[in-house]
DNA sequence: TTGAAAGCGATACCAA
DNA sequence: TTGGTATCGCTTTCAA
């Protein structure tokens, strides 16, 4: 028991192994009676088709690789994974996860050894600044390569990215449109060649401010603080040290905005009464705590990437291989018109 | 190209396929020179050992199943997954994820069809109240079954669980020890047979209160609110509707405690000045927002479960198949002695 | 509708 | 140290 193979089932059902195989994967080619018999016997013997054998025979692996920066535990990565999974699992694919492809060492390791070579049917690269040489290496796997939030389409068969710069520009314009004058952008340092979206967001903020300078009298600044677990407190301190407290705060992400608004209240600065604050992501607690923010939907991006990969694996040609989605302004309770 | 197989490599390297195979998986059985030659040729031809073929030949699948309640995107599930992955990936196993094994329909579906039968080398069941009959079905897969936070060890080859009841009892005792008198436990309804840990935590709270009643003059109550996206606001409303505001709030999880403390402040109730509040989990923001809480470490539980599964797959016998870990009190800034 | 048999790509035993 | 070969479990063509 627990050892029944296709021959055992065939024998017990009084048919050939071909018929057993067909009963599972080509039911329409087997008479209803035979099929019922086979499936009943199979269930009794705890038999099931072996995915390894099917894979070997078919030449496919039924596996896709997901490469990501950092850990899957970040909000963004988890959502991407879940989105991918939502389409890949039903299609019969497992996701082979490669985390922490970020340090120089890990990257060299991965891209030169290519452990996934000949062992995945597609590769999805999630949100990191992969360099052209690395893409080049990836192509040697000879399977579709799909990117999510990658800095350049070059070398990718498909991609779906959010326009971080435009998203942050919209966020900033919203604050300016509300009449705010003193706008601060607290921001943790970006790691070079890694946090493409952090840089893009900062650019969006700066651009919006520069564009508005002609028409509005605004005083804006980027407040860069060191990376690390203390980045919120660093930003808080920097904010409180300002000669004049801002009337609007534009945050690179909700993880900055949420603790900031909570802590600022303890110092007497209450939003939206005293200042407006806007986040980016629409991540956990943004809703409950009523944070106005720019929504991005990494789950949807993961799912779209999966659908594209699925099509490519079937040899289809995509109508729109490369897609850009926009962040959406979600108005909630932390923004209000300026009332000097 | 991209189509080189083991024969091509063998030919190009002037050796047999046996030698190519050994160069990859039994390097010590091949002369250094031959091996170097083979590997060089293989790299050039973009060749790599096929996991499907290896799996077929070896009889193993190099795949484990992870069954979970709800979605992988919850904090707990993500951490468990990451912990599992941290041990499984290096060992060469993929994780085949089955989410949402929660509704009656999905459960019946999964446990009667057993899609993983003969296709995984182990099963990990994460944190849900699987019933004995379902475990019975699972056993038909004839592979090790490891549980994480399962209600009963019965039928499991190994498990690692947190003692929710004892954890919440400790949390409550801490509040009582601080001298608090009016203690409220806001709690969202548990789904029967699903949220084992919610029930256990409530029991822990009740037990601690009952045990203390002799020695202390305490007024405690469980405030049950409906499940759903509004559960925090429901709890907030119920709290504010109380004749007298409590001096201590004991929460079933951080996701209750965090928004609650933020919102209560807007109503003039500030912690720890006016009341103490304690969470459970030590999930994101607990640290940054300085929440006193009971820490559980689902990453570690996932990893431990993986290690146990790995041992079991190798046929080893575990010294301590079933393990219980305790939640740890993490003292931060939201608790203070009662000062009526 | 069903059966026989070749073959997918590696592994490991047995020989050399 | 290396090579030949049977074998893992299934799919699929071809024949019956």
XYZ file of C-alpha atoms (C1' of nucleotides) in Angstrom:
712
model
C 0.000 0.000 0.000
C 1.110 3.441 -0.777
C 3.137 1.689 -3.426
C 0.581 1.046 -6.086
C 1.785 2.028 -9.519
C 0.045 2.324 -12.819
C 0.525 -1.369 -13.542
C -1.147 -2.389 -10.326
C -4.083 -0.223 -11.162
C -4.230 -1.546 -14.696
C -4.202 -5.095 -13.457
C -6.781 -4.489 -10.759
C -9.056 -2.752 -13.222
C -8.469 -5.335 -15.919
C -7.183 -2.849 -18.458
C -3.845 -1.745 -19.884
C -1.714 1.029 -18.492
C -2.551 3.116 -21.533
C -6.152 3.073 -20.503
C -5.313 4.024 -16.952
C -3.308 6.943 -18.217
C -6.098 8.062 -20.498
C -8.695 7.721 -17.782
C -6.864 10.470 -15.943
C -5.648 12.800 -18.625
C -7.847 12.107 -21.666
C -11.133 11.037 -20.125
C -12.960 11.645 -23.374
C -11.028 8.855 -25.023
C -12.196 6.220 -22.584
C -15.647 4.714 -22.251
C -17.533 5.985 -19.259
C -17.730 2.566 -17.733
C -14.056 1.799 -18.073
C -13.114 5.176 -16.758
C -15.340 4.874 -13.712
C -13.868 1.486 -12.984
C -10.318 2.730 -13.361
C -10.819 5.779 -11.202
C -12.504 3.766 -8.497
C -9.694 1.251 -8.402
C -7.120 4.031 -8.465
C -8.708 5.790 -5.546
C -8.813 2.585 -3.602
C -5.150 1.918 -4.215
C -4.236 5.541 -3.460
C -2.948 5.943 -6.940
C -2.513 9.188 -8.796
C -0.654 10.275 -11.901
C 2.954 11.172 -11.191
C 3.766 14.726 -12.056
C 7.445 13.911 -12.388
C 6.771 11.287 -15.029
C 4.354 13.543 -16.853
C 6.855 16.340 -16.758
C 9.672 14.189 -18.000
C 7.635 12.787 -20.807
C 6.242 16.123 -21.876
C 9.492 18.002 -21.729
C 7.953 20.659 -19.530
C 8.786 21.112 -15.881
C 5.518 22.568 -14.592
C 7.543 24.960 -12.563
C 8.283 28.664 -12.841
C 10.931 30.639 -11.023
C 10.222 33.802 -9.103
C 13.235 35.989 -8.389
C 13.007 38.658 -5.787
C 14.858 41.198 -3.847
C 14.890 40.802 -0.106
C 12.408 38.518 1.545
C 9.002 37.328 0.514
C 7.704 38.736 3.790
C 7.589 42.323 2.616
C 4.137 43.526 1.759
C 4.948 44.051 -1.880
C 6.611 40.703 -2.389
C 3.879 38.775 -0.628
C 1.249 40.370 -2.797
C 3.180 39.658 -5.962
C 3.641 36.072 -4.931
C -0.034 35.650 -4.133
C -1.005 37.160 -7.460
C 1.320 34.878 -9.363
C 0.123 31.888 -7.417
C -3.494 32.732 -8.131
C -2.930 32.063 -11.808
C -0.074 29.570 -11.730
C -1.508 27.116 -9.257
C -4.723 26.468 -11.180
C -2.645 26.061 -14.320
C -0.629 23.335 -12.658
C 2.585 25.203 -12.039
C 4.625 25.332 -8.881
C 6.537 28.451 -8.043
C 10.166 27.973 -7.227
C 11.127 30.942 -5.154
C 14.505 32.616 -5.130
C 14.675 35.315 -2.494
C 17.438 37.723 -1.580
C 18.824 38.055 -5.064
C 20.156 41.378 -3.899
C 23.616 41.281 -2.434
C 26.438 41.277 -4.929
C 27.436 37.813 -3.825
C 23.998 36.281 -4.100
C 23.524 37.818 -7.485
C 26.775 36.556 -8.907
C 26.033 33.182 -7.449
C 22.613 32.966 -8.942
C 23.314 34.364 -12.366
C 26.432 32.385 -12.995
C 25.226 29.055 -11.651
C 21.722 29.458 -13.014
C 20.284 26.674 -10.864
C 17.006 26.998 -12.679
C 18.450 26.281 -16.086
C 16.410 23.605 -17.816
C 14.303 23.341 -14.709
C 11.648 25.978 -15.099
C 9.284 26.848 -17.907
C 9.406 30.574 -17.261
C 11.086 33.139 -15.043
C 9.428 36.055 -13.313
C 11.661 38.795 -12.011
C 9.977 40.849 -9.321
C 10.876 44.404 -8.706
C 14.534 44.866 -8.697
C 17.061 46.657 -10.733
C 18.442 43.689 -12.560
C 21.294 44.780 -14.773
C 21.551 44.109 -18.515
C 24.313 41.592 -18.105
C 22.193 39.615 -15.689
C 19.282 39.614 -18.083
C 21.669 38.364 -20.705
C 22.563 35.467 -18.458
C 18.934 34.744 -17.749
C 18.191 34.442 -21.429
C 20.414 31.392 -21.543
C 17.662 29.492 -19.817
C 15.739 29.776 -23.052
C 12.334 30.295 -21.479
C 10.067 33.332 -21.320
C 11.256 36.043 -18.958
C 8.645 38.290 -17.438
C 9.406 41.323 -15.317
C 7.475 43.129 -12.617
C 8.568 46.675 -11.863
C 11.828 46.330 -13.682
C 13.839 49.367 -14.721
C 14.016 48.465 -18.408
C 12.126 46.148 -20.765
C 15.346 45.252 -22.516
C 15.682 41.513 -22.765
C 12.302 40.772 -21.231
C 9.591 38.977 -23.146
C 6.932 40.755 -21.158
C 6.536 42.996 -18.178
C 4.118 44.879 -16.029
C 5.308 47.885 -14.114
C 3.902 50.666 -12.075
C 4.804 54.187 -12.980
C 6.276 55.242 -9.660
C 7.391 58.624 -10.841
C 4.038 59.589 -12.247
C 2.285 58.203 -9.193
C 4.271 60.317 -6.808
C 3.881 63.297 -9.076
C 0.128 62.932 -8.820
C 0.307 62.606 -5.050
C 2.342 65.767 -4.817
C 0.107 67.656 -7.199
C -2.813 66.730 -5.024
C -1.168 68.295 -2.003
C -0.231 71.370 -3.960
C -3.721 71.597 -5.358
C -5.002 71.631 -1.820
C -3.115 74.862 -1.365
C -0.272 73.638 0.793
C 2.894 75.701 0.892
C 5.449 73.934 2.986
C 5.800 70.436 1.624
C 8.277 67.918 2.914
C 9.211 64.569 1.424
C 10.782 62.331 4.086
C 12.649 59.583 2.365
C 14.999 56.816 3.328
C 18.131 56.470 1.287
C 17.942 54.226 -1.751
C 20.464 51.498 -2.305
C 22.101 52.137 -5.613
C 20.941 49.840 -8.402
C 18.450 48.187 -6.173
C 15.595 50.416 -5.206
C 14.583 51.684 -8.581
C 11.160 52.672 -7.371
C 12.416 54.728 -4.443
C 14.426 56.861 -6.807
C 11.551 57.148 -9.248
C 9.188 58.304 -6.544
C 11.572 60.950 -5.360
C 11.908 62.192 -8.915
C 8.145 62.390 -9.165
C 7.951 64.530 -6.060
C 10.686 66.849 -7.228
C 9.200 67.164 -10.671
C 5.766 68.054 -9.374
C 7.239 70.721 -7.128
C 9.401 72.208 -9.839
C 6.518 72.293 -12.256
C 4.381 74.113 -9.728
C 6.923 76.643 -8.605
C 5.940 79.173 -11.275
C 2.331 79.320 -10.302
C 2.543 78.652 -6.594
C 4.580 79.976 -3.779
C 5.793 76.701 -2.377
C 8.586 75.743 -0.122
C 9.476 72.125 -0.653
C 12.277 69.850 0.399
C 13.420 66.271 0.354
C 14.421 65.051 3.784
C 16.708 62.091 3.316
C 17.331 59.861 6.303
C 19.493 56.751 6.640
C 18.037 53.360 5.874
C 17.417 50.919 8.651
C 14.943 50.089 11.365
C 15.047 53.618 12.740
C 14.177 55.415 9.563
C 10.807 56.587 10.829
C 12.223 58.034 14.011
C 14.979 59.697 12.037
C 12.388 61.278 9.806
C 10.324 62.270 12.814
C 13.279 63.965 14.438
C 14.211 65.759 11.253
C 10.655 66.924 10.833
C 10.404 68.242 14.366
C 13.731 69.991 14.004
C 12.473 72.092 11.115
C 12.201 75.828 11.727
C 8.617 75.706 10.727
C 6.531 72.560 10.724
C 5.268 71.686 7.226
C 1.642 71.833 6.290
C 1.964 68.821 4.048
C 3.999 65.631 4.170
C 4.401 63.431 1.152
C 5.707 59.969 1.980
C 7.583 57.539 -0.166
C 5.515 54.701 1.269
C 2.824 53.912 3.807
C 5.371 52.386 6.102
C 6.739 55.862 6.493
C 3.399 57.662 6.609
C 1.576 55.486 9.098
C 3.974 55.547 12.025
C 4.750 59.162 11.270
C 1.164 60.307 11.579
C 0.696 58.329 14.766
C 3.816 59.701 16.368
C 3.288 63.261 15.221
C -0.012 63.274 17.025
C 1.846 62.681 20.266
C 3.753 65.856 19.541
C 0.611 67.806 19.013
C 0.555 67.720 15.245
C -2.767 66.290 14.216
C -3.803 65.369 10.708
C -5.745 66.630 8.857
C -6.294 69.510 11.265
C -2.693 70.731 11.286
C -1.183 69.178 8.193
C -1.992 66.826 5.342
C -0.136 63.593 4.846
C -0.207 61.188 1.965
C 1.266 57.714 1.680
C 2.100 55.363 -1.171
C 1.084 51.686 -1.563
C -2.219 51.316 0.237
C -0.738 48.633 2.415
C -2.124 47.142 5.652
C -3.649 49.620 8.125
C -3.873 52.407 5.545
C -7.564 51.721 5.264
C -8.288 51.229 8.948
C -6.270 54.255 9.934
C -7.859 56.295 7.187
C -4.680 57.279 5.401
C -4.945 59.078 2.089
C -2.529 57.304 -0.188
C -1.555 56.242 -3.703
C -2.692 52.703 -4.287
C -0.636 50.232 -6.173
C -1.808 46.690 -6.611
C 1.089 44.258 -6.622
C -1.303 41.320 -6.397
C -2.787 42.341 -9.737
C 0.661 42.870 -11.170
C 1.710 39.389 -10.096
C -1.396 37.940 -11.624
C -0.946 39.816 -14.872
C 2.644 38.697 -15.076
C 1.502 35.116 -14.550
C -1.078 35.359 -17.298
C 1.502 36.730 -19.684
C 3.944 33.995 -18.760
C 1.255 31.379 -19.244
C 0.497 32.689 -22.719
C 4.151 32.831 -23.635
C 4.688 29.278 -22.436
C 1.960 28.212 -24.801
C 3.809 29.865 -27.617
C 1.304 32.646 -27.971
C 2.360 36.103 -29.018
C 1.239 38.842 -26.687
C -0.661 41.818 -27.991
C 0.782 44.092 -25.353
C 3.823 42.439 -23.883
C 4.869 45.454 -21.865
C 2.327 47.135 -19.691
C 2.453 50.053 -17.325
C -0.160 50.593 -14.658
C -0.842 53.784 -12.802
C -1.049 54.284 -9.085
C -4.482 55.468 -7.981
C -5.130 58.281 -5.585
C -7.195 56.977 -2.688
C -8.748 59.861 -0.846
C -9.348 59.173 2.795
C -9.017 61.194 5.911
C -5.520 62.632 6.146
C -5.696 65.376 3.561
C -7.554 68.676 3.735
C -7.385 72.071 2.053
C -4.825 74.468 3.399
C -6.292 76.919 5.872
C -3.258 78.945 6.860
C 20.410 25.514 -28.846
C 18.625 25.500 -25.591
C 17.970 21.929 -26.562
C 21.191 20.265 -25.604
C 20.608 17.039 -23.736
C 22.870 14.785 -21.803
C 23.897 12.935 -24.930
C 24.986 16.105 -26.667
C 27.104 17.004 -23.708
C 28.567 13.525 -23.514
C 29.476 13.619 -27.161
C 30.942 17.111 -27.020
C 33.003 16.207 -23.997
C 34.018 12.881 -25.410
C 32.616 10.857 -22.536
C 29.551 8.732 -21.806
C 26.302 9.973 -20.363
C 27.113 8.143 -17.155
C 30.132 10.330 -16.711
C 28.182 13.462 -17.422
C 25.648 12.464 -14.808
C 28.337 11.728 -12.265
C 30.148 14.970 -12.987
C 27.098 16.730 -11.670
C 25.857 14.580 -8.841
C 28.830 12.448 -7.792
C 31.791 14.683 -8.520
C 34.040 12.600 -6.313
C 33.655 9.645 -8.645
C 35.025 11.509 -11.629
C 38.585 12.599 -12.263
C 39.118 16.300 -11.807
C 40.117 16.745 -15.398
C 37.135 14.942 -16.854
C 34.777 16.732 -14.556
C 36.139 20.157 -15.460
C 35.797 19.314 -19.119
C 32.252 18.090 -18.726
C 31.117 21.048 -16.688
C 32.678 23.479 -19.101
C 30.981 21.870 -22.060
C 27.710 21.687 -20.184
C 27.825 25.358 -19.319
C 28.566 26.219 -22.899
C 25.635 24.186 -24.139
C 23.371 25.578 -21.399
C 22.908 22.117 -20.055
C 21.833 21.216 -16.551
C 20.520 18.107 -14.850
C 16.768 17.727 -15.221
C 14.994 17.672 -11.921
C 12.046 15.857 -13.428
C 14.194 12.989 -14.591
C 16.038 12.826 -11.302
C 12.764 12.850 -9.453
C 11.288 10.117 -11.578
C 14.294 7.924 -11.257
C 14.653 8.435 -7.533
C 11.001 7.987 -6.709
C 10.932 11.250 -4.801
C 9.151 14.353 -5.977
C 11.280 17.051 -4.362
C 8.110 18.833 -3.519
C 6.195 19.367 -0.287
C 2.667 20.607 0.122
C 1.699 23.459 2.386
C -1.957 23.646 3.314
C -3.356 26.804 4.756
C -6.413 28.584 5.826
C -7.214 31.783 4.031
C -4.592 33.497 1.978
C -0.828 33.458 2.159
C -0.983 37.239 2.474
C -1.868 37.250 6.155
C 1.035 38.051 8.411
C 1.012 34.659 10.059
C 0.836 32.681 6.847
C 3.546 34.677 5.142
C 5.873 34.129 8.047
C 5.178 30.416 8.140
C 5.791 30.166 4.429
C 9.045 32.064 4.659
C 10.212 29.875 7.517
C 9.395 26.695 5.640
C 11.061 28.009 2.530
C 14.198 28.911 4.448
C 14.836 25.240 5.118
C 13.130 23.604 2.150
C 14.686 25.608 -0.625
C 18.287 24.867 0.315
C 17.338 21.213 0.637
C 16.082 21.197 -2.923
C 12.368 21.134 -2.274
C 9.705 23.253 -3.872
C 6.667 24.202 -1.876
C 3.362 23.497 -3.511
C 0.932 25.849 -1.899
C -2.726 25.146 -1.247
C -4.486 28.200 0.109
C -8.047 28.699 1.216
C -8.556 25.207 2.501
C -11.214 26.702 4.692
C -14.678 26.760 3.209
C -16.602 23.542 3.445
C -16.535 23.193 -0.303
C -12.822 23.723 -0.725
C -12.109 21.321 2.068
C -14.253 18.548 0.681
C -12.733 19.135 -2.693
C -9.219 18.965 -1.477
C -9.506 16.078 0.905
C -11.471 13.837 -1.384
C -9.524 14.525 -4.568
C -6.166 14.669 -2.817
C -4.421 16.304 -5.749
C -1.117 15.956 -3.975
C -1.345 12.209 -3.658
C 1.864 10.637 -4.909
C 3.107 14.077 -5.800
C 4.675 15.403 -2.653
C 7.180 13.988 -0.226
C 5.584 15.582 2.819
C 2.618 17.673 3.840
C 2.654 20.629 6.193
C -0.660 21.769 7.595
C -0.530 25.343 8.805
C -2.726 26.580 11.534
C -6.189 25.400 11.037
C -8.610 23.222 12.772
C -8.353 20.248 10.479
C -10.769 17.580 11.600
C -9.839 13.979 12.374
C -11.541 12.655 9.294
C -9.531 14.992 7.116
C -6.315 13.903 8.757
C -7.389 10.366 8.050
C -7.709 11.218 4.394
C -4.353 12.935 4.375
C -2.681 9.838 5.687
C -3.578 8.077 2.480
C -0.837 10.037 0.809
C 1.598 7.930 2.768
C 4.082 10.683 3.454
C 5.023 12.502 6.662
C 2.413 14.948 7.882
C 3.586 17.865 9.947
C 1.300 20.345 11.643
C 1.731 23.941 12.700
C -0.685 25.225 15.317
C -3.059 22.353 14.897
C -5.702 21.573 17.497
C -4.630 17.974 18.049
C -1.518 15.893 17.357
C -3.672 12.933 16.436
C -2.600 11.526 13.105
C 0.348 13.883 12.713
C 3.908 12.636 12.502
C 5.183 15.860 13.979
C 3.996 19.286 14.940
C 4.982 22.593 16.382
C 2.359 24.709 18.044
C 2.126 27.801 20.089
C 0.292 27.662 23.355
C -2.248 30.375 22.675
C -4.163 29.867 25.860
C -1.138 30.083 28.084
C 0.174 33.047 26.117
C -2.965 35.042 26.609
C -3.103 34.005 30.219
C 0.350 35.483 30.716
C -0.652 38.673 28.974
C -3.678 39.028 31.181
C -1.740 38.241 34.324
C 0.690 40.952 33.396
C -2.111 43.497 33.249
C -3.567 42.273 36.508
C -0.145 42.338 38.104
C 0.115 45.974 37.104
C -2.857 46.596 39.351
C -5.510 47.144 36.721
C -9.121 46.686 37.741
C -11.326 47.137 34.737
C -10.049 44.837 32.051
C -11.718 44.404 28.711
C -10.978 41.806 26.054
C -12.261 42.990 22.673
C -12.540 40.018 20.400
C -13.908 39.260 16.971
C -16.089 36.225 16.672
C -14.369 32.969 15.866
C -15.510 30.814 13.011
C -16.386 27.466 14.428
C -13.840 24.753 13.719
C -11.553 27.161 12.035
C -10.028 29.664 14.372
C -8.723 27.379 17.031
C -6.299 29.954 18.289
C -8.895 32.674 18.710
C -10.873 30.437 21.004
C -7.796 29.389 22.896
C -6.754 32.965 23.493
C -10.130 33.911 24.803
C -9.976 30.957 27.170
C -6.596 32.146 28.380
C -7.969 35.567 29.161
C -10.971 34.191 30.992
C -8.868 31.748 32.956
C -6.429 34.387 34.107
C -9.268 36.591 35.265
C -11.061 33.830 37.080
C -7.892 32.718 38.779
C -7.246 36.240 40.006
C -10.722 37.027 41.188
C -10.069 35.712 44.699
C -7.126 37.908 45.345
C -7.994 40.956 43.306
C -11.000 43.101 42.927
C -11.274 43.005 39.172
C -14.012 43.758 36.761
C -13.382 41.962 33.517
C -15.363 41.263 30.388
C -15.115 39.826 26.935
C -16.448 42.175 24.300
C -17.323 40.119 21.269
C -17.848 41.941 17.992
C -18.760 40.600 14.557
C -16.048 39.481 12.181
C -15.321 41.502 9.109
C -13.477 44.574 7.940
C -15.162 46.752 10.548
C -14.215 44.732 13.563
C -11.928 47.371 14.965
C -14.503 50.112 14.698
C -17.084 47.832 16.247
C -14.768 47.221 19.151
C -14.016 50.908 19.408
C -17.682 51.780 19.559
C -18.367 49.112 22.143
C -15.475 50.333 24.226
C -16.589 53.937 24.121
C -20.124 52.907 24.993
C -19.020 51.363 28.272
C -20.258 53.056 31.446
C -16.754 53.419 32.601
C -13.724 53.266 30.320
C -11.412 50.361 31.183
C -7.957 50.870 32.582
C -6.621 47.913 30.657
C -7.348 46.401 27.251
C -6.181 42.959 26.340
C -6.330 42.266 22.616
C -6.627 39.004 20.792
C -4.112 40.232 18.229
C -2.022 43.238 17.229
C -4.341 43.932 14.364
C -6.918 44.770 16.974
C -4.584 46.560 19.356
C -2.784 48.833 16.926
C -5.696 50.596 15.278
C -7.495 50.661 18.593
C -4.762 52.543 20.395
C -4.423 54.991 17.521
C -8.131 55.681 17.378
C -8.634 55.849 21.122
C -6.120 58.628 21.259
C -8.367 60.685 19.035
C -11.050 60.264 21.676
C -8.773 61.458 24.398
C -7.761 58.080 25.769
C -4.017 57.942 25.678
C -1.869 54.941 26.463
C -0.094 54.336 28.762
C -1.240 57.470 30.555
C -4.911 56.546 30.740
C -4.931 52.841 30.172
C -2.661 49.927 29.365
C -3.071 47.919 26.197
C -1.429 44.697 25.152
C -1.441 42.958 21.798
C -0.642 39.471 20.583
C 1.692 38.465 17.716
C 4.345 41.150 17.522
C 3.427 41.795 13.931
C 4.396 44.747 11.720
C 4.262 48.190 13.359
C 4.116 46.742 16.875
C 7.752 47.600 17.283
C 7.661 51.007 15.624
C 4.526 52.022 17.450
C 5.918 50.734 20.705
C 3.133 48.284 21.467
C 3.545 45.928 24.394
C 2.578 42.532 23.094
C 2.955 38.775 23.242
C 5.382 37.676 20.580
C 4.898 34.550 18.586
C 7.337 33.594 15.891
C 5.596 31.860 12.990
C 8.748 32.083 10.884
C 10.541 29.940 13.435
C 7.592 27.577 13.595
C 7.628 27.173 9.827
C 11.312 26.509 9.882
C 11.060 23.998 12.675
C 8.279 22.215 10.881
C 10.435 22.076 7.766
C 13.356 20.629 9.671
C 11.133 17.964 11.166
C 9.677 17.138 7.772
C 13.153 16.923 6.285
C 14.230 14.467 8.961
C 11.103 12.395 8.538
C 11.580 12.253 4.776
C 15.013 10.816 5.397
C 13.436 8.136 7.494
C 14.799 9.473 10.734
C 12.872 9.153 13.957
C 12.358 12.404 15.775
C 13.333 12.749 19.397
C 10.577 15.241 20.061
C 8.055 15.007 17.275
C 5.551 17.270 18.954
C 6.694 20.594 20.248
C 4.956 23.478 21.912
C 6.462 26.919 22.021
C 5.473 29.717 24.322
C 4.553 33.245 23.423
C 6.948 35.782 24.902
C 5.922 38.935 26.659
C 7.522 41.882 24.896
C 7.437 44.899 27.166
C 7.312 48.143 25.313
C 5.510 51.380 25.851
C 1.799 50.725 26.178
C 1.629 49.260 29.642
C 2.068 50.989 32.972
C 1.136 50.377 36.611
C -2.359 51.305 37.574
C -2.522 54.728 39.190
C -6.241 55.115 39.708
C -12.342 1.964 -27.520
C -8.278 -0.395 -26.153
C -3.436 -2.393 -26.123
C 1.613 -2.739 -27.285
C 5.743 -0.477 -27.294
C 9.040 3.377 -27.891
C 10.950 7.092 -25.510
C 11.450 11.231 -22.164
C 16.478 12.038 -19.070
C 18.598 10.699 -15.452
C 20.744 6.945 -12.075
C 23.223 2.999 -10.545
C 24.632 -1.548 -11.033
C 27.825 -4.290 -13.270
C 31.804 -4.686 -16.307
C 35.832 -3.281 -18.195
C 37.797 5.926 -13.365
C 34.628 5.117 -17.081
C 30.972 2.962 -20.105
C 26.803 0.071 -21.216
C 22.275 -0.710 -19.953
C 18.009 -1.595 -17.369
C 14.840 1.152 -15.102
C 11.787 4.866 -13.030
C 6.110 6.088 -14.647
C 3.918 8.118 -17.900
C 2.294 9.654 -22.816
C 1.429 8.833 -27.373
C 1.575 6.776 -31.879
C 0.182 2.930 -34.307
C -2.453 -1.217 -34.753
C -6.080 -4.018 -33.665
